[in-house]
XYZ file of N, CA and C in Angstrom:
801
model
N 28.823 -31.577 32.203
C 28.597 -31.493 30.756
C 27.340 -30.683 30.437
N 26.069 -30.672 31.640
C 25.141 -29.995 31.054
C 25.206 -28.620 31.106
N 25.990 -27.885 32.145
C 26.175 -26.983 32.268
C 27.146 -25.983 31.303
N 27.626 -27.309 30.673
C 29.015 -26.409 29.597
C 28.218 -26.468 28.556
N 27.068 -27.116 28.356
C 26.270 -27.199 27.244
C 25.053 -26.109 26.624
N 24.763 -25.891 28.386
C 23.985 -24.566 28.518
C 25.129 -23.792 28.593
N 26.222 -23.161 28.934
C 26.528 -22.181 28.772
C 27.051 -21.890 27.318
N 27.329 -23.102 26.425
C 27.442 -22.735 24.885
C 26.317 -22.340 24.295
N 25.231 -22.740 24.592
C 23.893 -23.022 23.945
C 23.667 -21.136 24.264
N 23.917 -20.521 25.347
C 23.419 -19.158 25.913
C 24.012 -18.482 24.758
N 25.303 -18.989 24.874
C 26.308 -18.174 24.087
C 26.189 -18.049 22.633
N 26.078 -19.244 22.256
C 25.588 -19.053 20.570
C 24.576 -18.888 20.392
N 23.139 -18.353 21.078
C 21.977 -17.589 20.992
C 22.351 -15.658 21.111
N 23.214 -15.514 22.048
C 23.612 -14.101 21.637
C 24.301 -13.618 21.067
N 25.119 -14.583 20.496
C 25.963 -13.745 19.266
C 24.921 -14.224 17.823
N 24.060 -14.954 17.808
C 23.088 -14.985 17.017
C 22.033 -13.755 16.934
N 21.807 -13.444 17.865
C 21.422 -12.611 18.699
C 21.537 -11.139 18.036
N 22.870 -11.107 18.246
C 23.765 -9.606 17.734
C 24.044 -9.443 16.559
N 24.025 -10.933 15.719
C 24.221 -10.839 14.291
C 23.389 -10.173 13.657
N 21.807 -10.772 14.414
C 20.554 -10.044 13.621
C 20.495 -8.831 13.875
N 20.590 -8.596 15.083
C 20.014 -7.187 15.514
C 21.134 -6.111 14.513
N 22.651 -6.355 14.223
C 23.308 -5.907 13.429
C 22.693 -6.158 12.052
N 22.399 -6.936 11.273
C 22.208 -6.737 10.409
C 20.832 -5.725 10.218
N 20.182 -6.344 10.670
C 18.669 -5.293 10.964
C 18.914 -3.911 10.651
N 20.042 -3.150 11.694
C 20.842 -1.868 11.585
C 21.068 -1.442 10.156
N 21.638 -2.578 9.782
C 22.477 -2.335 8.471
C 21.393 -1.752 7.716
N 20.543 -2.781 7.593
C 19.034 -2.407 6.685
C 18.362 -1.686 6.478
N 18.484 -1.253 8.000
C 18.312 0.435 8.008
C 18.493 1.409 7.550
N 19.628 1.068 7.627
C 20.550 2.523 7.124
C 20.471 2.277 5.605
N 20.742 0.823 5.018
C 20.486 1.050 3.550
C 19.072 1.559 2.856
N 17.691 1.199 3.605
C 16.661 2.032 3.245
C 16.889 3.583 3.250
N 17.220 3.659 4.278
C 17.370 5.739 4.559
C 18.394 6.164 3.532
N 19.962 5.383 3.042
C 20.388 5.537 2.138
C 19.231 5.875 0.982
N 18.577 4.813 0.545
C 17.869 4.591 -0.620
C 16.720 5.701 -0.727
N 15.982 6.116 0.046
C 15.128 7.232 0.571
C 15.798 8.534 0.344
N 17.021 8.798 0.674
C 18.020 9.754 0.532
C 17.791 10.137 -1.055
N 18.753 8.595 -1.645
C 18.710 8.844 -3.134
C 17.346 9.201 -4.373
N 16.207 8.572 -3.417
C 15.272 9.360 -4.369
C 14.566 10.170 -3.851
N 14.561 10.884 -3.220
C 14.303 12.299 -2.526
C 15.342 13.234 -3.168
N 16.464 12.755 -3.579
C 17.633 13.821 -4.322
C 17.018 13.911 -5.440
N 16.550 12.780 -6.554
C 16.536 12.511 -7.658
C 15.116 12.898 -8.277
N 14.156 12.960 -6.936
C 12.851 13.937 -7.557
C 13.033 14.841 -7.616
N 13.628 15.679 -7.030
C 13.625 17.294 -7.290
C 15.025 17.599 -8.193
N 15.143 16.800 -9.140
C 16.313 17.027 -9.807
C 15.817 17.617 -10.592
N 16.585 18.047 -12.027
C 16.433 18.349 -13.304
C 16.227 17.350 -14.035
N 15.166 17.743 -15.187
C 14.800 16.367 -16.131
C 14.243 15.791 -15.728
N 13.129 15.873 -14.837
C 12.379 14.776 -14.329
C 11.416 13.745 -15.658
N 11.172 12.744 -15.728
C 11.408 11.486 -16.754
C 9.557 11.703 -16.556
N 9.229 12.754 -17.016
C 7.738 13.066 -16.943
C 6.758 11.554 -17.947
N 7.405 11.217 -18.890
C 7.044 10.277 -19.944
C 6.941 9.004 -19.224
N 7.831 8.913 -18.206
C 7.811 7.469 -17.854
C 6.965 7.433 -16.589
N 6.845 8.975 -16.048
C 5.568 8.771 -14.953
C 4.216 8.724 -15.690
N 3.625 9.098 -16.619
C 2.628 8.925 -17.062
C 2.363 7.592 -17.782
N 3.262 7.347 -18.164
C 3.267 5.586 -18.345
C 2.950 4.838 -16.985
N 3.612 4.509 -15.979
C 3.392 4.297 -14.804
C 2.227 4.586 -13.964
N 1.553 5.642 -14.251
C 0.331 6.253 -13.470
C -1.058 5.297 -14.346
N -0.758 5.082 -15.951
C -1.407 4.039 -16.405
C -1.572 2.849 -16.402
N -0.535 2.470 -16.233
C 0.140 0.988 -15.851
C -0.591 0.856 -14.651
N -0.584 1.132 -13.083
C -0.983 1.315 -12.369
C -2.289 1.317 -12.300
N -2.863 1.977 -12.902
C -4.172 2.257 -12.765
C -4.958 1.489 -13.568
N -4.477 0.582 -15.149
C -5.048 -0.402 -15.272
C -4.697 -1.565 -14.906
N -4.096 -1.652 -14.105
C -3.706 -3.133 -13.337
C -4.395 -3.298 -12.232
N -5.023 -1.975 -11.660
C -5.704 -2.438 -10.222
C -7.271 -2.103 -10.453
N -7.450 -1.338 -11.731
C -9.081 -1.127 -11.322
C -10.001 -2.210 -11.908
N -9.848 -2.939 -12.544
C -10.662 -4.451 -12.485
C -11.251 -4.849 -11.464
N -9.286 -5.711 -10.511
C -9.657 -6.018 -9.294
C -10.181 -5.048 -7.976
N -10.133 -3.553 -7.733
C -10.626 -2.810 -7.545
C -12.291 -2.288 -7.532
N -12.724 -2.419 -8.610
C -13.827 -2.834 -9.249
C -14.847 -3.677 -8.810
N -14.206 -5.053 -8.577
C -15.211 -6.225 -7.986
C -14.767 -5.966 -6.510
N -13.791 -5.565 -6.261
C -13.686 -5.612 -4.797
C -14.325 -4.703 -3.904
N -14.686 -3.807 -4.696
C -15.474 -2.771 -4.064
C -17.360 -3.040 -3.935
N -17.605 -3.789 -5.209
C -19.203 -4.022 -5.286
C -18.681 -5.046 -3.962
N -18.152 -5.937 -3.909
C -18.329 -6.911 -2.894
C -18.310 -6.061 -1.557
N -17.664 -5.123 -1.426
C -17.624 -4.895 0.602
C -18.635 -4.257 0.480
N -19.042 -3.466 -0.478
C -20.306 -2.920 -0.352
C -21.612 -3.869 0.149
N -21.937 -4.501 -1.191
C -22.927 -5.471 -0.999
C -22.836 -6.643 0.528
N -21.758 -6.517 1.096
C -21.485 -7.662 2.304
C -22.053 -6.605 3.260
N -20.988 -5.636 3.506
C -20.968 -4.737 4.424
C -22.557 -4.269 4.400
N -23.260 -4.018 3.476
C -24.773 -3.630 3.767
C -25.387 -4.962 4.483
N -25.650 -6.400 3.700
C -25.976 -7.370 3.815
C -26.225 -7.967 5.506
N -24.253 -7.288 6.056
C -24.577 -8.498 7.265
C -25.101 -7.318 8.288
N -25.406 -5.877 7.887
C -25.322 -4.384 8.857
C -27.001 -4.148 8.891
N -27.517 -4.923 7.786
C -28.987 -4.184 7.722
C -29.823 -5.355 9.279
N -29.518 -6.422 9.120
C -30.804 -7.389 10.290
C -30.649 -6.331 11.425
N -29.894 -6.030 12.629
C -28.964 -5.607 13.582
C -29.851 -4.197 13.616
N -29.602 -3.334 12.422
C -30.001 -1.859 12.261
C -32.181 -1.860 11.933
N -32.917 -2.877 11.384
C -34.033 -3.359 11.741
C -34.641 -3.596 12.609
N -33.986 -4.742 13.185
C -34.209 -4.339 14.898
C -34.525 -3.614 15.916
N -33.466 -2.334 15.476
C -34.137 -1.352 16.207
C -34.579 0.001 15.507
N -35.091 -0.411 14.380
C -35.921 0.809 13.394
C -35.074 1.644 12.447
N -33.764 1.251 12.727
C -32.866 2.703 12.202
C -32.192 1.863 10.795
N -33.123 1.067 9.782
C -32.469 0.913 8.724
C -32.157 2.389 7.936
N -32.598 3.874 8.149
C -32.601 4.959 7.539
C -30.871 5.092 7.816
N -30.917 4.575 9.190
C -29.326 5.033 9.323
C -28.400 3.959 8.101
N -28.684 3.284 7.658
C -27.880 2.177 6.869
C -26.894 2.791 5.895
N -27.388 3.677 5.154
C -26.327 4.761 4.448
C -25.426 5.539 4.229
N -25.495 6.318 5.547
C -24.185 6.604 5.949
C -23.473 5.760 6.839
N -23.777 4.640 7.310
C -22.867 4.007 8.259
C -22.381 3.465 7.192
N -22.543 2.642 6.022
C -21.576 2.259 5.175
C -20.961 3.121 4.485
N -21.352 4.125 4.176
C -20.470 5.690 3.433
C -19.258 6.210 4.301
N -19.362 5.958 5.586
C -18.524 6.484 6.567
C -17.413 5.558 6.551
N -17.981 3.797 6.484
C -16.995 2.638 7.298
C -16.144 2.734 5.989
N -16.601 3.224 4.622
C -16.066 2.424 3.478
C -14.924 4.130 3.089
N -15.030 5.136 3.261
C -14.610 6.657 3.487
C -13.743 6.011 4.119
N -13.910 6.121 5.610
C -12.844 6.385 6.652
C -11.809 5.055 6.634
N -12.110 4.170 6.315
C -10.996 3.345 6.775
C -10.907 1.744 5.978
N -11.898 0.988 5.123
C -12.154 0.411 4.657
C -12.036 0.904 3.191
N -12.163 1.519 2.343
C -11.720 1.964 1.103
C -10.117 2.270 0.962
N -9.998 3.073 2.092
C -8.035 3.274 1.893
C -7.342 1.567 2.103
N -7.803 1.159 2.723
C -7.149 0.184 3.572
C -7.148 -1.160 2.276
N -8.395 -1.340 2.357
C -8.102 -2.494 1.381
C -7.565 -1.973 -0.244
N -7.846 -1.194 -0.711
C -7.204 -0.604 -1.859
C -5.787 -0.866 -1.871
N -5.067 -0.325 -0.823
C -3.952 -0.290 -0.122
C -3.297 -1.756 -0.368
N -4.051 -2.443 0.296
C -3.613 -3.790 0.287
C -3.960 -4.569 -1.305
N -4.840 -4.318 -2.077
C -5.190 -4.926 -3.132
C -3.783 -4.224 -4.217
N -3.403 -3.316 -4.150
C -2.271 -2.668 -4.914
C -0.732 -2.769 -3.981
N -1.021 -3.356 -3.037
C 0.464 -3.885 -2.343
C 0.620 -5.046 -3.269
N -0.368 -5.879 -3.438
C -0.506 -7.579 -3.934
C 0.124 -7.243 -5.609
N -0.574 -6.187 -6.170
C -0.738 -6.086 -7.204
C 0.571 -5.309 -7.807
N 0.891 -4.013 -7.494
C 1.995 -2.924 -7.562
C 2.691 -3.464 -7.333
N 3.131 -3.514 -6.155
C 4.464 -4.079 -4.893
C 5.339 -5.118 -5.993
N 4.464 -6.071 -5.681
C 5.022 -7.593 -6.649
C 5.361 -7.283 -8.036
N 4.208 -5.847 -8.700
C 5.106 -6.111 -10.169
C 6.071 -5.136 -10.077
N 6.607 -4.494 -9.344
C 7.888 -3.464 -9.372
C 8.794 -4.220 -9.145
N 8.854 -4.855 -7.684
C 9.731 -5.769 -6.740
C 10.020 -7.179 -8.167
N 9.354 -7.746 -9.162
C 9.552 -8.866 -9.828
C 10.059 -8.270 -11.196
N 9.547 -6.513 -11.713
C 10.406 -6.066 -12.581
C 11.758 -5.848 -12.503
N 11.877 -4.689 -11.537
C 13.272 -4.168 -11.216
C 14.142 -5.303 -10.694
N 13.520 -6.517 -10.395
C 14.520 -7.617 -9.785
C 15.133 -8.331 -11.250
N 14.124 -8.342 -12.476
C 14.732 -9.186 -13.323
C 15.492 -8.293 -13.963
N 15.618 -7.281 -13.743
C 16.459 -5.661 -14.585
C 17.684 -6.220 -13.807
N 17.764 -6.181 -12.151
C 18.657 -6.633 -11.848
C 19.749 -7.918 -12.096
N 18.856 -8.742 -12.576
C 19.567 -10.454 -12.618
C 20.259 -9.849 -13.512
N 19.477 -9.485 -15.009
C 19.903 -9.656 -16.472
C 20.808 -8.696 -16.384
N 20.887 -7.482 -15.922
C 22.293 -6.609 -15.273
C 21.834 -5.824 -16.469
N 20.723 -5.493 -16.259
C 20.087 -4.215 -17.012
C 20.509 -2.535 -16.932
N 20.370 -3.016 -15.211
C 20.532 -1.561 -14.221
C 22.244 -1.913 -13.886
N 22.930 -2.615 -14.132
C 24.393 -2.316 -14.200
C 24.856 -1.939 -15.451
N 24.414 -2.154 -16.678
C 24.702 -1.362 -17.843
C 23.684 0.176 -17.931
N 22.886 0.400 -16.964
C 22.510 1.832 -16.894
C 23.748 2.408 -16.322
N 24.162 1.582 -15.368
C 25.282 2.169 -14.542
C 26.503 2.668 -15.038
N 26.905 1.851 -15.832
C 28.263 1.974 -16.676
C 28.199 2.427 -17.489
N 26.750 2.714 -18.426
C 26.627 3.814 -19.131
C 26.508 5.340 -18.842
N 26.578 5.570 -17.488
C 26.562 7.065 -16.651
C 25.096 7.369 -16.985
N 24.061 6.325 -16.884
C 22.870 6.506 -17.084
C 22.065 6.524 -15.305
N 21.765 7.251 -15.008
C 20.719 7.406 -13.782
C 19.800 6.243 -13.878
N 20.070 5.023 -12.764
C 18.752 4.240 -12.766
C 17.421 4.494 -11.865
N 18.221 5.104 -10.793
C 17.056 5.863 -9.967
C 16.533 6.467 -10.378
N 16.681 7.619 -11.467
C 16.056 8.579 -12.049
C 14.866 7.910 -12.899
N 15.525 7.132 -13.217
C 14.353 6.679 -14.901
C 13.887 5.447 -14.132
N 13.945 4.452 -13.460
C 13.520 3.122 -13.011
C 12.290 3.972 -11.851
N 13.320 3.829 -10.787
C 12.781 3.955 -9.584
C 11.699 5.361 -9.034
N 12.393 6.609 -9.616
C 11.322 7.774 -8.833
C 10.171 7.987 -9.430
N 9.874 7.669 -11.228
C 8.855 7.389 -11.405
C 7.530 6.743 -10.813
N 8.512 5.398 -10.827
C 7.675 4.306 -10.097
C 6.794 4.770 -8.626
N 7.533 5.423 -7.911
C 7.296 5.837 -6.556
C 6.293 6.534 -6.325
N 6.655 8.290 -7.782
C 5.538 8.694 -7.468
C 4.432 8.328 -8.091
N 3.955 7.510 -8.850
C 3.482 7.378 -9.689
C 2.091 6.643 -8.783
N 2.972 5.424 -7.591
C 2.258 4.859 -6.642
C 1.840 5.936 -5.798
N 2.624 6.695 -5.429
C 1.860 7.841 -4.669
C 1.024 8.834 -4.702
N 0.581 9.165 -6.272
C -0.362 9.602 -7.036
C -1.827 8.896 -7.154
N -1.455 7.495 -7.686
C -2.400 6.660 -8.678
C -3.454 6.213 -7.055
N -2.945 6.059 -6.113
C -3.802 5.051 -5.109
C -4.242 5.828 -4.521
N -4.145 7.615 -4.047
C -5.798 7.780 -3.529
C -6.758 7.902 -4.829
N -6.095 7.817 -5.575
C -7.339 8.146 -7.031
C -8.000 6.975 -6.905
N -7.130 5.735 -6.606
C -7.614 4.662 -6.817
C -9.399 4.213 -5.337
N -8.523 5.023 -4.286
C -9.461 5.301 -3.250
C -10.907 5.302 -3.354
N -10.595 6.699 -4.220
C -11.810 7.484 -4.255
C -12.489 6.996 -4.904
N -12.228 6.048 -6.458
C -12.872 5.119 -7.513
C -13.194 3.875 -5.957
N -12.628 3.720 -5.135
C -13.434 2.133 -4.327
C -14.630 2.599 -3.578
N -14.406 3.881 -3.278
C -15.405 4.731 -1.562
C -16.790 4.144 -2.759
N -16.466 5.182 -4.186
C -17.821 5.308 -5.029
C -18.163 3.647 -5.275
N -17.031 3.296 -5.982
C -18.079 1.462 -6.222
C -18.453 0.993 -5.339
N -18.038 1.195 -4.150
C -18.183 0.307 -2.436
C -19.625 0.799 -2.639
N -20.251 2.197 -2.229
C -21.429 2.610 -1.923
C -22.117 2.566 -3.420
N -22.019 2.481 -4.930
C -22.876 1.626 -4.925
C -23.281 0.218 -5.250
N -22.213 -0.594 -4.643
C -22.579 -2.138 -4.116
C -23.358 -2.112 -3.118
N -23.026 -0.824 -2.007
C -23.933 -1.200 -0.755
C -25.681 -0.638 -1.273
N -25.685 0.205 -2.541
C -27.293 0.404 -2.806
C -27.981 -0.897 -3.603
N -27.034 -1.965 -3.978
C -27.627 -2.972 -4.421
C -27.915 -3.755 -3.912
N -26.736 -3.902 -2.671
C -27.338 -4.718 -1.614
C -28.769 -4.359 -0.753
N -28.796 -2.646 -0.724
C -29.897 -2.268 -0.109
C -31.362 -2.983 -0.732
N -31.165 -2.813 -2.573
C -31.859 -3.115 -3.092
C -32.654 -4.561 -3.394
N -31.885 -5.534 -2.651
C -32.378 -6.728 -2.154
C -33.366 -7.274 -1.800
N -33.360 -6.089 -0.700
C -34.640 -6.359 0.397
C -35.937 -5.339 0.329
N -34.829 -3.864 -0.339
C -36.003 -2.742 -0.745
C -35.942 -2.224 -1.464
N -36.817 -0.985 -1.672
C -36.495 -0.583 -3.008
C -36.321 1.515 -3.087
N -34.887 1.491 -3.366
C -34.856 2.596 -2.880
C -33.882 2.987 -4.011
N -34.200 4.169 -4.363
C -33.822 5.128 -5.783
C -32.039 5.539 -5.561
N -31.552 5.278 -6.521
C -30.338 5.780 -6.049
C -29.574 7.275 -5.648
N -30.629 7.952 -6.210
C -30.417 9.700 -5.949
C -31.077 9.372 -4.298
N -31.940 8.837 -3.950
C -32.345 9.078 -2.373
C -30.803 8.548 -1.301
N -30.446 7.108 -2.057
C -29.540 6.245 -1.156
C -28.389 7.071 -1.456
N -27.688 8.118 -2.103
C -26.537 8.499 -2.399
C -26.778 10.044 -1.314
N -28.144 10.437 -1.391
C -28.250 11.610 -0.328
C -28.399 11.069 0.849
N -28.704 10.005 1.254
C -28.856 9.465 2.626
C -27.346 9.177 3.245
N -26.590 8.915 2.082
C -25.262 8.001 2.215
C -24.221 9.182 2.922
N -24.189 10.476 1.761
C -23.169 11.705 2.123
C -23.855 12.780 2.968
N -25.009 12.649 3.433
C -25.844 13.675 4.848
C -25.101 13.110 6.180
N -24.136 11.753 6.117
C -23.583 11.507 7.396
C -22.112 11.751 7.400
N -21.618 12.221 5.940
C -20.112 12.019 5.882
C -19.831 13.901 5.794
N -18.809 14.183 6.904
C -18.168 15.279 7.067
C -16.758 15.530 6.377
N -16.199 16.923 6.432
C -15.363 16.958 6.173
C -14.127 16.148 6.523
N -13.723 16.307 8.068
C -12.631 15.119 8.394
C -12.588 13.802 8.076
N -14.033 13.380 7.198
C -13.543 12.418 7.024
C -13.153 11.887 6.125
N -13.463 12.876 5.018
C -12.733 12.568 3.939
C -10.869 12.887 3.840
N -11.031 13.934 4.318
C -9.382 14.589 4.058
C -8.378 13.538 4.576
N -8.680 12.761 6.017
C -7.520 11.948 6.606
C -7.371 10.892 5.876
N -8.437 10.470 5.529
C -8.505 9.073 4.376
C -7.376 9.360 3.026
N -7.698 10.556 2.773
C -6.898 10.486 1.100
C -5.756 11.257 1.614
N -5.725 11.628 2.876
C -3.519 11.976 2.970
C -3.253 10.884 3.699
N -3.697 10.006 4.343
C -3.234 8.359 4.332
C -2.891 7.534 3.480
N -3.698 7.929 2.515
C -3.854 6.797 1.052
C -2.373 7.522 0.117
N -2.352 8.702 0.341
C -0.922 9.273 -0.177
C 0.176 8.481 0.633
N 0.310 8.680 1.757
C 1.518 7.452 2.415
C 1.652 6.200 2.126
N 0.021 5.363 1.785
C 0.070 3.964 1.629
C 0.729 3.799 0.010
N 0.591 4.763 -0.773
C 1.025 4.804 -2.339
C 2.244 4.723 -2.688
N 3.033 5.936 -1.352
C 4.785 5.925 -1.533
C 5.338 4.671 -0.406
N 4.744 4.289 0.706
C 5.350 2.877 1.018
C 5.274 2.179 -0.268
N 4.136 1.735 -0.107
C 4.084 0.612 -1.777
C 5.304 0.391 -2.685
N 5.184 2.325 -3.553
C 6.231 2.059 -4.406
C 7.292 2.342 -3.504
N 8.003 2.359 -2.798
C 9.243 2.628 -2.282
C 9.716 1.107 -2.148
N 8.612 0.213 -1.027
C 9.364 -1.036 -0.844
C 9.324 -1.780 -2.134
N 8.202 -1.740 -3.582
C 8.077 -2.462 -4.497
C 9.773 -2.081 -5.081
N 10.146 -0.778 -5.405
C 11.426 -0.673 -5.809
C 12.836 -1.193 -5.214
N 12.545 -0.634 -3.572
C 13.625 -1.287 -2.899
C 13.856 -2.789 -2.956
N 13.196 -3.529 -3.091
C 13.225 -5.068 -2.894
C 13.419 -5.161 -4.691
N 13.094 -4.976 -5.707
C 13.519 -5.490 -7.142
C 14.729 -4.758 -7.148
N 15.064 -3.831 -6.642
C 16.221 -2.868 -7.249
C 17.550 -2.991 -6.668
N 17.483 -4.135 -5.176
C 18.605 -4.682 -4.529
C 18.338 -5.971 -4.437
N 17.407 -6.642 -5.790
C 17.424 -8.348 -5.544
C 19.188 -8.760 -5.696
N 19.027 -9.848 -5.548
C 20.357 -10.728 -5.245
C 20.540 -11.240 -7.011
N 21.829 -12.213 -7.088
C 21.593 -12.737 -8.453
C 21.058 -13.955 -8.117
N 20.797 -14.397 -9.557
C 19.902 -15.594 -9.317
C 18.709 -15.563 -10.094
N 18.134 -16.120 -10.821
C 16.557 -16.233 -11.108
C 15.645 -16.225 -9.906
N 15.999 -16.944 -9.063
C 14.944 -17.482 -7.928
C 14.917 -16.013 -6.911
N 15.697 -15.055 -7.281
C 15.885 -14.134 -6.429
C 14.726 -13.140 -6.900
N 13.920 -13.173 -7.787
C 13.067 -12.441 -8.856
C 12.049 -12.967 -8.109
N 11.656 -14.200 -7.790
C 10.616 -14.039 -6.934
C 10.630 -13.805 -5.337
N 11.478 -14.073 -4.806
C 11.660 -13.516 -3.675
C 11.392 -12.349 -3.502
N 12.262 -11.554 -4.287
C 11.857 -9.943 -4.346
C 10.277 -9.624 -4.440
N 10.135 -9.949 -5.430
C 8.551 -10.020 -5.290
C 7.740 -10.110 -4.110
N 7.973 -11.398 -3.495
C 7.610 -11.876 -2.742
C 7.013 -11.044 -1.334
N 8.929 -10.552 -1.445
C 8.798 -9.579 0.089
C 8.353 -8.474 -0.484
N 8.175 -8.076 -1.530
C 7.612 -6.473 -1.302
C 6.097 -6.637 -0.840
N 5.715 -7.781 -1.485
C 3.930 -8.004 -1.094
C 3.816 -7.969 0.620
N 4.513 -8.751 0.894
C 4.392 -8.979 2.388
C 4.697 -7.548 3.308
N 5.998 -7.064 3.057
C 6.323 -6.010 3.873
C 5.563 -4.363 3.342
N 5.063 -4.835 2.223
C 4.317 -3.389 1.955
C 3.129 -3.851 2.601
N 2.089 -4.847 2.463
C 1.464 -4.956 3.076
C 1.106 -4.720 5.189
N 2.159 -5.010 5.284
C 2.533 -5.033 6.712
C 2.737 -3.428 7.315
N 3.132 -2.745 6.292
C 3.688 -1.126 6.521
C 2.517 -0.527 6.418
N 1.659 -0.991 5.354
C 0.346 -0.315 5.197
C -0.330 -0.040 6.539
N -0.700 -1.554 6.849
C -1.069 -1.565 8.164
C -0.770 -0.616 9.431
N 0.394 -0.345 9.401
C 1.433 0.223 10.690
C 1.564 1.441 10.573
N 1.060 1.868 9.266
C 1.219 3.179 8.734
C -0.879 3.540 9.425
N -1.443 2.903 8.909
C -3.084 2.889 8.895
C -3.450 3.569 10.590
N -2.418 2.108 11.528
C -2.880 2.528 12.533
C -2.209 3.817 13.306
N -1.113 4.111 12.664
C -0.702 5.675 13.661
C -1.683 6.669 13.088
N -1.976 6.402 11.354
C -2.615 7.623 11.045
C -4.116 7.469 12.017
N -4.697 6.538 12.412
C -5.865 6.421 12.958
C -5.279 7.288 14.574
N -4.534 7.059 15.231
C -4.051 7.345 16.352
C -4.258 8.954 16.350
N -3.631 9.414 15.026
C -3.570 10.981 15.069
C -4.561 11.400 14.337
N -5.369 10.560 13.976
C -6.755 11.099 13.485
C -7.814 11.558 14.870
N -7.041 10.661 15.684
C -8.506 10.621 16.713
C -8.276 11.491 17.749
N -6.426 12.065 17.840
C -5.991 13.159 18.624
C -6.914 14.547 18.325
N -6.781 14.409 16.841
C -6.948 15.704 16.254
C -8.606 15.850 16.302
C-alpha cells in the first residue's frame, strides 16, 4: 500500500507539475501577444496625444509628494549613518560625492522605481480592472472603439516618460537631504556641498541610470495595464489585479536593475 501510495503521490506531483509549467507557457505567450498589440498601436495613426498628457500629469502628481519625502529621507540617512566611518579616517570631504554617486547610480532609479510600482502599477492594474468588471472595455469593444489605443498605450508611455523625470526630481531632493544632514554636524554652504557633490559624478553615470529608469517606467506601465486590462469578473478581482501589478512590477524592476547593473559594469 505504501508503495502504490508513493507511486500516486509521484504521479499527481507531475502532472501538477506540467499543469503549471503549461500554464506559465500560456502566460507567456499572452504577454508577448499583449506587447505585440501595443507596439502595433503606438506607432499607429491618431495617437490619443490628450490622454497622454493627462496621464504624464496624473503620474507625476501622484508620485512627487511621496517622492519628495522619500528622497529628503535617503538623503539625510544615507549622509547620517556614512559620515562617523568617513571621520575616522579624515575623508569627511569625500562625503559628497559618495552620496551624489550612491543616490545617481542606483538608489534614486531604484527606489523611485519601486515607490511608482506601489503607486502607478496599483492605480492602472485597480483602474483598468474596474473598466473591466463594469464591461467598460467590452462596450469599447462592440463599439469598434480601440481600447488599447485610448486605455492602455497612453498609460505605458506615459510611465515610460514620467519616471526618469521622476528620477532626476529624487537624485536632486536625495542630495539636498544629504546637505541637511551634512548640516547637522557642520556647517557647509550649499553652493560648496553641491560642487563637492557633482566634482565626483561622471558622465556614465548619469546616462545608465536614466536609460534604466526608461525600462523601469514601461515594465511598470505594461504590467499595471496587463493585470487591470485581463482582470477576471468579479469585484474582488479589482483588487487582485492591483495587487499583482504591485508585486510583479516591483519584482521586474529589480531583475531588470540587476542585468542593467551587469551590463553597466561590462561596458
Amino acid at each position: 500500500m505504501k508503495k502504490i501510495y508513493s507511486f500516486k503521490s509521484s504521479k499527481s506531483i507531475l502532472s501538477n507539475f506540467r499543469e503549471k509549467f503549461n500554464e506559465f507557457l500560456i502566460k507567456i505567450a499572452d504577454v508577448v501577444a499583449f506587447l505585440q498589440i501595443i507596439f502595433k498601436n503606438t506607432f499607429s495613426k491618431n495617437f490619443e496625444g490628450q490622454e497622454f498628457l493627462k496621464q504624464c500629469y496624473v503620474i507625476g502628481n501622484k508620485s512627487a509628494g511621496l517622492i519628495s519625502i522619500t528622497g529628503i529621507i535617503i538623503g539625510l540617512v544615507l549622509t547620517i549613518q556614512s559620515r562617523p566611518p568617513l571621520v575616522d579616517f579624515g575623508a569627511v570631504a569625500m562625503l559628497p560625492g559618495m552620496v551624489a554617486v550612491s543616490l545617481i547610480r542606483e538608489m534614486g532609479p531604484v527606489i523611485t522605481a519601486l515607490i511608482c510600482a506601489g503607486k502607478i502599477g496599483s492605480s492602472m492594474g485597480a483602474e483598468l480592472g474596474s473598466m473591466r468588471v463594469t464591461e467598460q472595455i467590452d462596450a469599447m469593444e462592440v463599439s469598434n472603439a480601440n481600447p488599447i489605443k485610448y486605455l492602455v498605450v497612453p498609460r505605458v508611455l506615459a510611465a515610460t516618460v514620467m519616471i526618469p523625470l521622476l528620477t532626476l526630481y529624487a537624485d536632486v531632493i536625495g542630495i539636498f537631504g544629504s546637505w541637511l544632514g551634512v548640516n547637522i554636524k557642520d556647517d557647509v554652504s550649499l553652493t560648496l556641498f553641491i560642487n563637492q557633490a557633482f566634482a565626483s559624478v561622471e558622465f556614465i553615470d548619469i546616462i545608465p541610470a536614466v536609460i534604466k529608469s526608461f525600462f523601469f517606467g514601461g515594465v511598470i506601465g505594461i504590467v499595471g495595464c496587463y493585470k487591470g486590462y485581463n482582470a477576471e469578473r468579479g469585484t474582488e478581482s479589482v483588487g487582485v489585479a492591483a495587487n499583482s501589478a504591485v508585486v510583479t512590477a516591483s519584482l521586474l524592476v529589480i531583475i531588470v536593475d540587476l542585468v542593467a547593473v551587469q551590463i553597466t559594469d561590462l561596458l
